[in-house]
Coordinates of C-alpha atoms and ligand atoms in Angstrom, one line a residue:
X751 CA -3.8 -34.8 -212.6
X752 CA -2.7 -38.4 -213.2
X753 CA -5.2 -40.4 -215.2
X754 CA -7.1 -42.6 -212.7
X755 CA -8.0 -46.2 -213.7
X756 CA -10.9 -48.1 -212.2
X757 CA -9.9 -51.0 -209.9
X758 CA -9.7 -54.4 -211.6
X759 CA -12.1 -57.1 -210.7
X760 CA -9.2 -59.6 -210.3
X761 CA -9.5 -60.0 -206.5
X762 CA -13.1 -58.7 -205.9
X763 CA -15.1 -61.2 -204.1
X764 CA -17.3 -58.8 -202.1
X765 CA -19.3 -57.0 -204.7
X766 CA -22.7 -57.4 -206.4
X767 CA -21.3 -55.3 -209.3
X768 CA -19.3 -57.0 -212.1
X769 CA -17.5 -56.4 -215.4
X770 CA -20.2 -55.2 -217.8
X771 CA -20.6 -57.3 -221.0
X772 CA -18.5 -55.8 -223.8
X773 CA -21.7 -54.9 -225.8
X774 CA -23.1 -53.2 -222.7
X775 CA -19.9 -51.2 -222.2
X776 CA -19.8 -50.0 -225.9
X777 CA -23.5 -49.2 -225.9
X778 CA -23.3 -47.3 -222.6
X779 CA -20.6 -45.0 -224.0
X780 CA -22.7 -44.2 -227.1
X781 CA -25.8 -43.3 -224.9
X782 CA -24.0 -41.3 -222.3
X783 CA -25.7 -38.0 -223.2
X784 CA -29.2 -39.3 -223.5
X785 CA -32.0 -38.9 -220.9
X786 CA -34.9 -41.4 -220.8
X787 CA -36.5 -39.0 -218.3
X788 CA -37.6 -36.9 -221.3
X789 CA -39.0 -39.5 -223.7
X790 CA -40.5 -36.9 -226.0
X791 CA -37.0 -35.6 -226.8
X792 CA -34.9 -38.8 -226.5
X793 CA -37.1 -41.2 -228.4
X794 CA -34.5 -43.8 -229.2
X795 CA -33.6 -44.4 -225.6
X796 CA -37.2 -44.3 -224.7
X797 CA -37.9 -47.1 -227.2
X798 CA -34.9 -49.0 -225.7
X799 CA -36.4 -48.7 -222.2
X800 CA -39.6 -50.3 -223.4
X801 CA -37.4 -53.1 -224.9
X802 CA -35.6 -53.4 -221.5
X803 CA -38.9 -53.8 -219.7
X804 CA -40.0 -56.4 -222.2
X805 CA -36.8 -58.4 -221.6
X806 CA -37.3 -58.2 -217.9
X807 CA -40.9 -59.3 -218.3
X808 CA -39.7 -62.4 -220.2
X809 CA -37.1 -63.2 -217.5
X810 CA -39.7 -62.8 -214.7
X811 CA -42.7 -64.6 -216.3
X812 CA -44.8 -61.5 -217.1
X813 CA -46.4 -61.2 -220.5
X814 CA -47.3 -57.5 -220.5
X815 CA -44.9 -55.9 -218.0
X816 CA -45.2 -52.4 -216.7
X817 CA -42.0 -50.9 -215.3
X818 CA -38.9 -48.9 -215.9
X819 CA -35.1 -48.9 -215.5
X820 CA -34.3 -47.4 -212.1
X821 CA -31.0 -46.1 -210.7
X822 CA -30.7 -49.4 -208.8
X823 CA -32.4 -51.8 -206.5
X824 CA -32.8 -49.1 -203.8
X825 CA -35.0 -47.0 -206.1
X826 CA -36.9 -50.0 -207.3
X827 CA -37.7 -51.1 -203.7
X828 CA -38.7 -47.5 -202.7
X829 CA -41.0 -47.2 -205.7
X830 CA -42.6 -50.6 -205.0
X831 CA -43.4 -49.6 -201.4
X832 CA -44.6 -46.2 -202.7
X833 CA -47.1 -48.0 -205.0
X834 CA -48.4 -50.1 -202.1
X835 CA -48.7 -47.1 -199.9
X836 CA -50.4 -44.9 -202.5
X837 CA -52.9 -47.5 -203.4
X838 CA -54.0 -48.4 -199.9
X839 CA -56.6 -46.7 -197.9
X840 CA -55.0 -46.2 -194.5
X841 CA -53.4 -43.4 -192.5
X842 CA -51.0 -45.6 -190.7
X843 CA -49.5 -47.9 -193.4
X844 CA -47.1 -50.6 -192.5
X845 CA -44.9 -53.1 -194.5
X846 CA -44.0 -56.6 -193.3
X847 CA -40.7 -58.0 -194.4
X848 CA -38.3 -60.7 -193.2
X849 CA -35.4 -59.4 -191.1
X850 CA -32.9 -60.1 -193.9
X851 CA -34.6 -57.6 -196.3
X852 CA -32.1 -55.2 -197.8
X853 CA -31.6 -51.9 -195.9
X854 CA -33.1 -50.0 -198.8
X855 CA -36.5 -51.0 -197.2
X856 CA -35.5 -49.0 -194.1
X857 CA -34.8 -46.0 -196.4
X858 CA -38.2 -46.5 -198.1
X859 CA -40.0 -46.7 -194.8
X860 CA -38.4 -43.5 -193.6
X861 CA -39.0 -41.6 -196.8
X862 CA -42.6 -42.7 -197.2
X863 CA -43.6 -42.5 -193.6
X864 CA -44.5 -46.2 -193.6
X865 CA -43.8 -48.4 -190.6
X866 CA -41.4 -51.3 -191.4
X867 CA -42.1 -54.4 -189.4
X868 CA -39.5 -57.1 -189.7
X869 CA -40.0 -60.8 -188.8
X870 CA -37.2 -63.1 -187.6
X871 CA -36.1 -65.6 -190.2
X872 CA -35.9 -69.4 -189.7
X873 CA -32.9 -71.0 -191.3
X874 CA -32.2 -67.8 -193.2
X875 CA -35.6 -67.8 -194.9
X876 CA -38.7 -65.7 -194.2
X877 CA -41.0 -67.3 -191.6
X878 CA -44.6 -67.2 -192.7
X879 CA -46.0 -67.4 -189.2
X880 CA -43.8 -64.6 -188.0
X881 CA -44.9 -62.4 -190.9
X882 CA -48.6 -63.3 -190.5
X883 CA -48.3 -62.4 -186.8
X884 CA -47.1 -58.9 -187.8
X885 CA -49.6 -58.2 -190.6
X886 CA -52.9 -56.4 -189.9
X887 CA -55.5 -54.3 -191.7
X888 CA -53.0 -51.5 -192.1
X889 CA -50.4 -53.7 -193.9
X890 CA -49.9 -52.4 -197.5
X891 CA -47.2 -54.7 -198.7
X892 CA -45.5 -58.0 -197.8
X893 CA -41.9 -58.4 -199.0
X894 CA -40.1 -61.6 -200.0
X895 CA -36.5 -61.7 -201.0
X896 CA -35.4 -64.0 -203.9
X897 CA -31.6 -64.0 -203.3
X898 CA -30.8 -62.4 -200.0
X899 CA -27.9 -59.9 -199.9
X900 CA -26.0 -61.7 -197.1
X901 CA -26.5 -65.4 -197.8
X902 CA -28.1 -65.7 -201.2
X903 CA -31.2 -67.6 -199.9
X904 CA -34.6 -67.5 -201.5
X905 CA -37.8 -66.9 -199.4
X906 CA -41.0 -68.9 -200.0
X907 CA -42.5 -66.5 -202.4
X908 CA -45.8 -68.3 -203.3
X909 CA -46.6 -68.6 -199.6
X910 CA -45.8 -64.9 -199.0
X911 CA -48.0 -64.0 -202.0
X912 CA -50.9 -66.0 -200.6
X913 CA -50.5 -64.3 -197.2
X914 CA -50.5 -60.9 -198.9
X915 CA -53.8 -61.9 -200.6
X916 CA -55.3 -63.0 -197.3
X917 CA -54.4 -59.7 -195.6
X918 CA -55.4 -57.5 -198.6
X919 CA -51.8 -56.3 -199.2
X920 CA -49.6 -56.2 -202.2
X921 CA -46.7 -58.7 -202.6
X922 CA -43.3 -57.3 -203.5
X923 CA -40.4 -59.5 -204.4
X924 CA -36.8 -58.3 -204.2
X925 CA -34.9 -60.2 -206.8
X926 CA -32.4 -57.4 -207.3
X927 CA -29.4 -59.7 -207.2
X928 CA -30.9 -63.1 -207.7
X929 CA -33.2 -62.3 -210.7
X930 CA -30.7 -63.2 -213.4
X931 CA -29.6 -66.5 -211.7
X932 CA -33.0 -67.7 -210.6
X933 CA -34.5 -68.6 -214.1
X934 CA -32.1 -71.6 -214.2
X935 CA -33.0 -73.0 -210.8
X936 CA -36.1 -74.8 -209.5
X937 CA -37.1 -71.9 -207.2
X938 CA -40.6 -70.4 -207.4
X939 CA -39.9 -66.7 -207.3
X940 CA -41.6 -64.7 -210.1
X941 CA -44.9 -63.4 -211.5
X942 CA -45.5 -66.7 -213.3
X943 CA -45.2 -68.7 -210.1
X944 CA -47.3 -66.6 -207.7
X945 CA -49.5 -63.6 -207.3
X946 CA -46.6 -61.2 -207.1
X947 CA -47.6 -57.5 -207.7
X948 CA -44.2 -55.8 -208.0
X949 CA -40.7 -57.0 -208.4
X950 CA -37.1 -55.6 -208.3
X951 CA -34.5 -57.1 -210.7
X952 CA -31.3 -55.3 -211.5
X953 CA -29.5 -55.5 -214.8
X954 CA -26.5 -53.8 -213.2
X955 CA -25.8 -56.7 -211.0
X956 CA -25.8 -60.3 -212.5
X957 CA -27.4 -58.9 -215.7
X958 CA -24.0 -57.4 -216.7
X959 CA -25.3 -53.9 -217.7
X960 CA -23.3 -50.8 -216.9
X961 CA -24.1 -49.0 -213.7
X962 CA -26.7 -47.5 -213.2
X963 CA -29.4 -50.0 -214.3
X964 CA -31.9 -51.3 -211.8
X965 CA -35.4 -52.5 -212.6
X966 CA -38.8 -52.3 -211.2
X967 CA -41.7 -54.2 -212.7
X968 CA -45.4 -54.2 -211.9
X969 CA -48.0 -56.8 -212.8
X970 CA -50.4 -54.2 -214.3
X971 CA -50.0 -50.6 -215.6
X972 CA -52.5 -49.3 -213.0
X973 CA -50.0 -50.2 -210.3
X974 CA -47.3 -48.2 -211.9
X975 CA -49.8 -45.3 -212.4
X976 CA -49.9 -45.0 -208.6
X977 CA -46.5 -43.2 -209.1
X978 CA -47.6 -40.8 -211.8
X979 CA -46.8 -37.1 -211.3
X980 CA -47.9 -34.4 -213.8
X981 CA -45.2 -32.9 -215.9
X982 CA -46.9 -29.9 -217.5
X983 CA -44.0 -28.6 -219.8
X984 CA -42.7 -31.9 -221.1
X985 CA -44.2 -33.6 -224.1
X986 CA -45.0 -36.6 -222.0
X987 CA -47.8 -35.7 -219.6
X988 CA -46.7 -37.5 -216.5
X989 CA -43.7 -39.2 -215.0
X990 CA -43.6 -42.3 -212.8
X991 CA -39.9 -42.3 -212.0
X992 CA -38.3 -41.1 -208.8
X993 CA -35.4 -39.3 -210.4
X994 CA -35.9 -36.8 -213.3
X995 CA -32.9 -36.9 -215.6
X996 CA -31.8 -40.5 -215.8
X997 CA -28.9 -42.5 -217.3
X998 CA -29.5 -43.4 -220.9
X999 CA -26.3 -45.3 -220.7
X1000 CA -27.8 -47.6 -218.0
X1001 CA -31.0 -48.2 -220.0
X1002 CA -29.2 -48.8 -223.4
X1003 CA -26.5 -51.0 -221.9
X1004 CA -29.2 -53.1 -220.1
X1005 CA -30.8 -53.9 -223.5
X1006 CA -27.4 -54.6 -225.1
X1007 CA -26.5 -57.0 -222.2
X1008 CA -29.8 -58.8 -222.3
X1009 CA -29.8 -59.1 -226.1
X1010 CA -26.4 -60.7 -225.9
X1011 CA -26.9 -63.0 -222.9
X1012 CA -30.6 -64.0 -222.6
X1013 CA -31.0 -66.9 -222.4
X1014 CA -28.0 -69.1 -223.1
X1015 CA -25.4 -66.6 -221.9
X1016 CA -27.1 -66.1 -218.5
X1017 CA -27.6 -69.9 -218.2
X1018 CA -23.8 -70.5 -218.7
X1019 CA -23.1 -67.7 -216.3
X1020 CA -25.3 -69.3 -213.7
X1021 CA -23.9 -72.7 -214.1
X1022 CA -20.3 -71.5 -213.9
X1023 CA -21.0 -69.3 -210.9
X1024 CA -22.8 -72.1 -209.1
X1025 CA -20.1 -74.6 -209.8
X1026 CA -17.6 -72.1 -208.4
X1027 CA -19.6 -71.5 -205.3
X1028 CA -20.0 -75.2 -204.7
X1029 CA -16.3 -75.7 -205.2
X1030 CA -15.4 -73.0 -202.7
X1031 CA -17.9 -74.3 -200.2
X1032 CA -16.3 -77.8 -200.4
X1033 CA -12.8 -76.3 -200.0
X1034 CA -13.8 -74.3 -196.9
X1035 CA -15.7 -77.3 -195.4
X1036 CA -12.7 -79.5 -195.9
X1037 CA -10.7 -77.0 -193.9
X1038 CA -13.1 -77.3 -191.0
X1039 CA -15.1 -74.2 -191.5
X1040 CA -18.9 -74.1 -191.1
X1041 CA -20.3 -73.1 -194.4
X1042 CA -23.8 -71.6 -195.0
X1043 CA -25.2 -72.2 -198.5
X1044 CA -24.7 -72.0 -201.4
X1045 CA -28.3 -71.8 -202.5
X1046 CA -27.5 -69.3 -205.2
X1047 CA -23.8 -68.4 -206.0
X1048 CA -22.9 -66.8 -202.7
X1049 CA -20.9 -68.6 -200.0
X1050 CA -20.8 -67.6 -196.3
X1051 CA -18.4 -69.3 -193.9
X1052 CA -17.3 -68.8 -190.3
X1053 CA -13.9 -67.5 -191.0
X1054 CA -12.8 -64.9 -188.4
X1055 CA -13.0 -61.2 -189.3
X1056 CA -9.3 -60.5 -188.5
X1057 CA -8.5 -63.1 -191.2
X1058 CA -10.7 -61.1 -193.6
X1059 CA -8.6 -58.0 -192.8
X1060 CA -5.4 -59.9 -193.5
X1061 CA -6.8 -61.1 -196.8
X1062 CA -7.6 -57.5 -197.6
X1063 CA -3.9 -56.6 -197.2
X1064 CA -3.2 -59.2 -199.9
X1065 CA -5.5 -57.4 -202.3
X1066 CA -8.6 -59.5 -201.7
X1067 CA -11.9 -57.7 -201.3
X1068 CA -14.1 -59.9 -199.2
X1069 CA -17.0 -58.8 -197.0
X1070 CA -18.7 -60.1 -193.9
X1071 CA -22.3 -60.7 -192.9
X1072 CA -23.9 -58.9 -190.0
X1073 CA -23.3 -62.1 -188.1
X1074 CA -19.6 -61.9 -188.8
X1075 CA -19.2 -64.7 -191.3
X1076 CA -16.9 -64.2 -194.4
X1077 CA -19.0 -63.7 -197.5
X1078 CA -17.9 -64.4 -201.1
X1079 CA -20.3 -63.4 -203.9
X1080 CA -19.6 -65.5 -207.0
X1081 CA -20.4 -62.8 -209.6
X1082 CA -19.7 -63.4 -213.3
X1083 CA -16.2 -62.1 -213.1
X1084 CA -15.2 -64.6 -210.4
X1085 CA -13.3 -67.5 -212.0
X1086 CA -12.2 -70.8 -210.6
X1087 CA -8.5 -69.8 -210.8
X1088 CA -9.3 -66.7 -208.8
X1089 CA -10.9 -68.9 -206.1
X1090 CA -7.9 -71.3 -206.3
X1091 CA -5.5 -68.5 -205.4
X1092 CA -7.9 -67.2 -202.8
X1093 CA -8.0 -70.6 -201.1
X1094 CA -4.2 -70.9 -201.4
X1095 CA -3.9 -67.5 -199.6
X1096 CA -6.3 -68.8 -196.9
X1097 CA -4.0 -71.8 -196.4
X1098 CA -1.0 -69.6 -196.0
X1099 CA -2.3 -68.4 -192.7
Ligands
0PR1193 N1 -31.9 -55.6 -202.9 C1 -31.0 -56.5 -202.7 C2 -31.4 -58.0 -202.4 C3 -29.7 -56.2 -202.7 O1 -28.7 -57.1 -202.5 C4 -29.3 -54.8 -203.0 C5 -27.9 -54.4 -203.1 C6 -30.3 -53.9 -203.2 C7 -31.7 -54.3 -203.1 C8 -30.1 -52.5 -203.5 O2 -29.5 -52.3 -204.8 P1 -28.7 -51.0 -205.2 O3 -27.4 -51.1 -204.4 O4 -28.5 -51.2 -206.7 O5 -29.5 -49.8 -204.9 N2 -26.9 -55.2 -202.6 C9 -25.6 -54.9 -202.4 C10 -25.3 -54.5 -200.9 O6 -26.0 -53.6 -200.4 C11 -25.1 -53.8 -203.3 C12 -23.7 -53.8 -203.5 C13 -23.2 -53.8 -204.8 C14 -22.7 -53.7 -202.5 C15 -21.8 -53.7 -205.0 C16 -21.4 -53.6 -202.7 C17 -20.9 -53.6 -204.0 O7 -19.6 -53.5 -204.3 O8 -24.5 -55.2 -200.3

């Protein structure tokens, strides 16, 4: 068999994954055979997981965070909804989310037998009245998104948290993608800004850890305990994770990336990415396209889908929104010169 090489990031504008930080890459390789799912045996990586959660707590304004490193944002969102369902006292639980919530909430609802109620957004952000209208005494969680997948917008998290308090539900924030950009903005999105109960923040996206490394955090340990399952033959007595054997590479690389980049490195990454997104938005607007955003480093514009297919032939990887707009995610590997040649290719048509 010919040796396969991973695709380079040189023309990737569609992904929420990115080039891992060099320290994360090196650390991932060293920890490939470890399993934080068995902390009694793999103590070093178990210690590292506690460090990772501490780091994520610092980034999200939580002094004594409870949580763990998940396989990604999907698992983190499923687990947050599972916490809310297990804690509530109802036979017909429902979750209220804005329509732009990631499709992992649909998976969560199906797996957990919870009804997912989605409220239309206004100007790409969650509409409080719409969410309030859908919530009732069986609502176990309200979801807000801090950095939406398609447009990179941030929902009004403090207002969603207040509404959750009013209806007696938990507030979950999905900052899977936005969480490592948001500390450098004026947005109110985390535990320190509002009565958020659980939060998703993924080191394997903007955090520059190796895949897989997602993150779920809970305000207090008793919330996480809602997930505990007895594990009779392991040294640890119970397990809160969804998967059993897990990637020590993901956990250890998340610590290495956050050690290297929090806080100045992530700030520089944000400033460069946001500068690039604004530059691209200006270039597209100057060419007569309607541009949506950027609020975080993600640009959507009304370029036709056939053009997206032609760009693909030239090696570009761009994606489109459900509404058909072209979508460019300015991840850490996306440079100004990449965007310059992308715009030059757009001009060629
Ligand atoms: N929450 C939000 C806000 C997300 O954007 C995503 C993923 C998730 C949760 C789920 O995270 P995991 O994929 O880690 O489980 N958003 C991207 C998406 O679905 C994921 C992605 C990543 C897609 C890399 C493409 C790609 O190349 O579009």
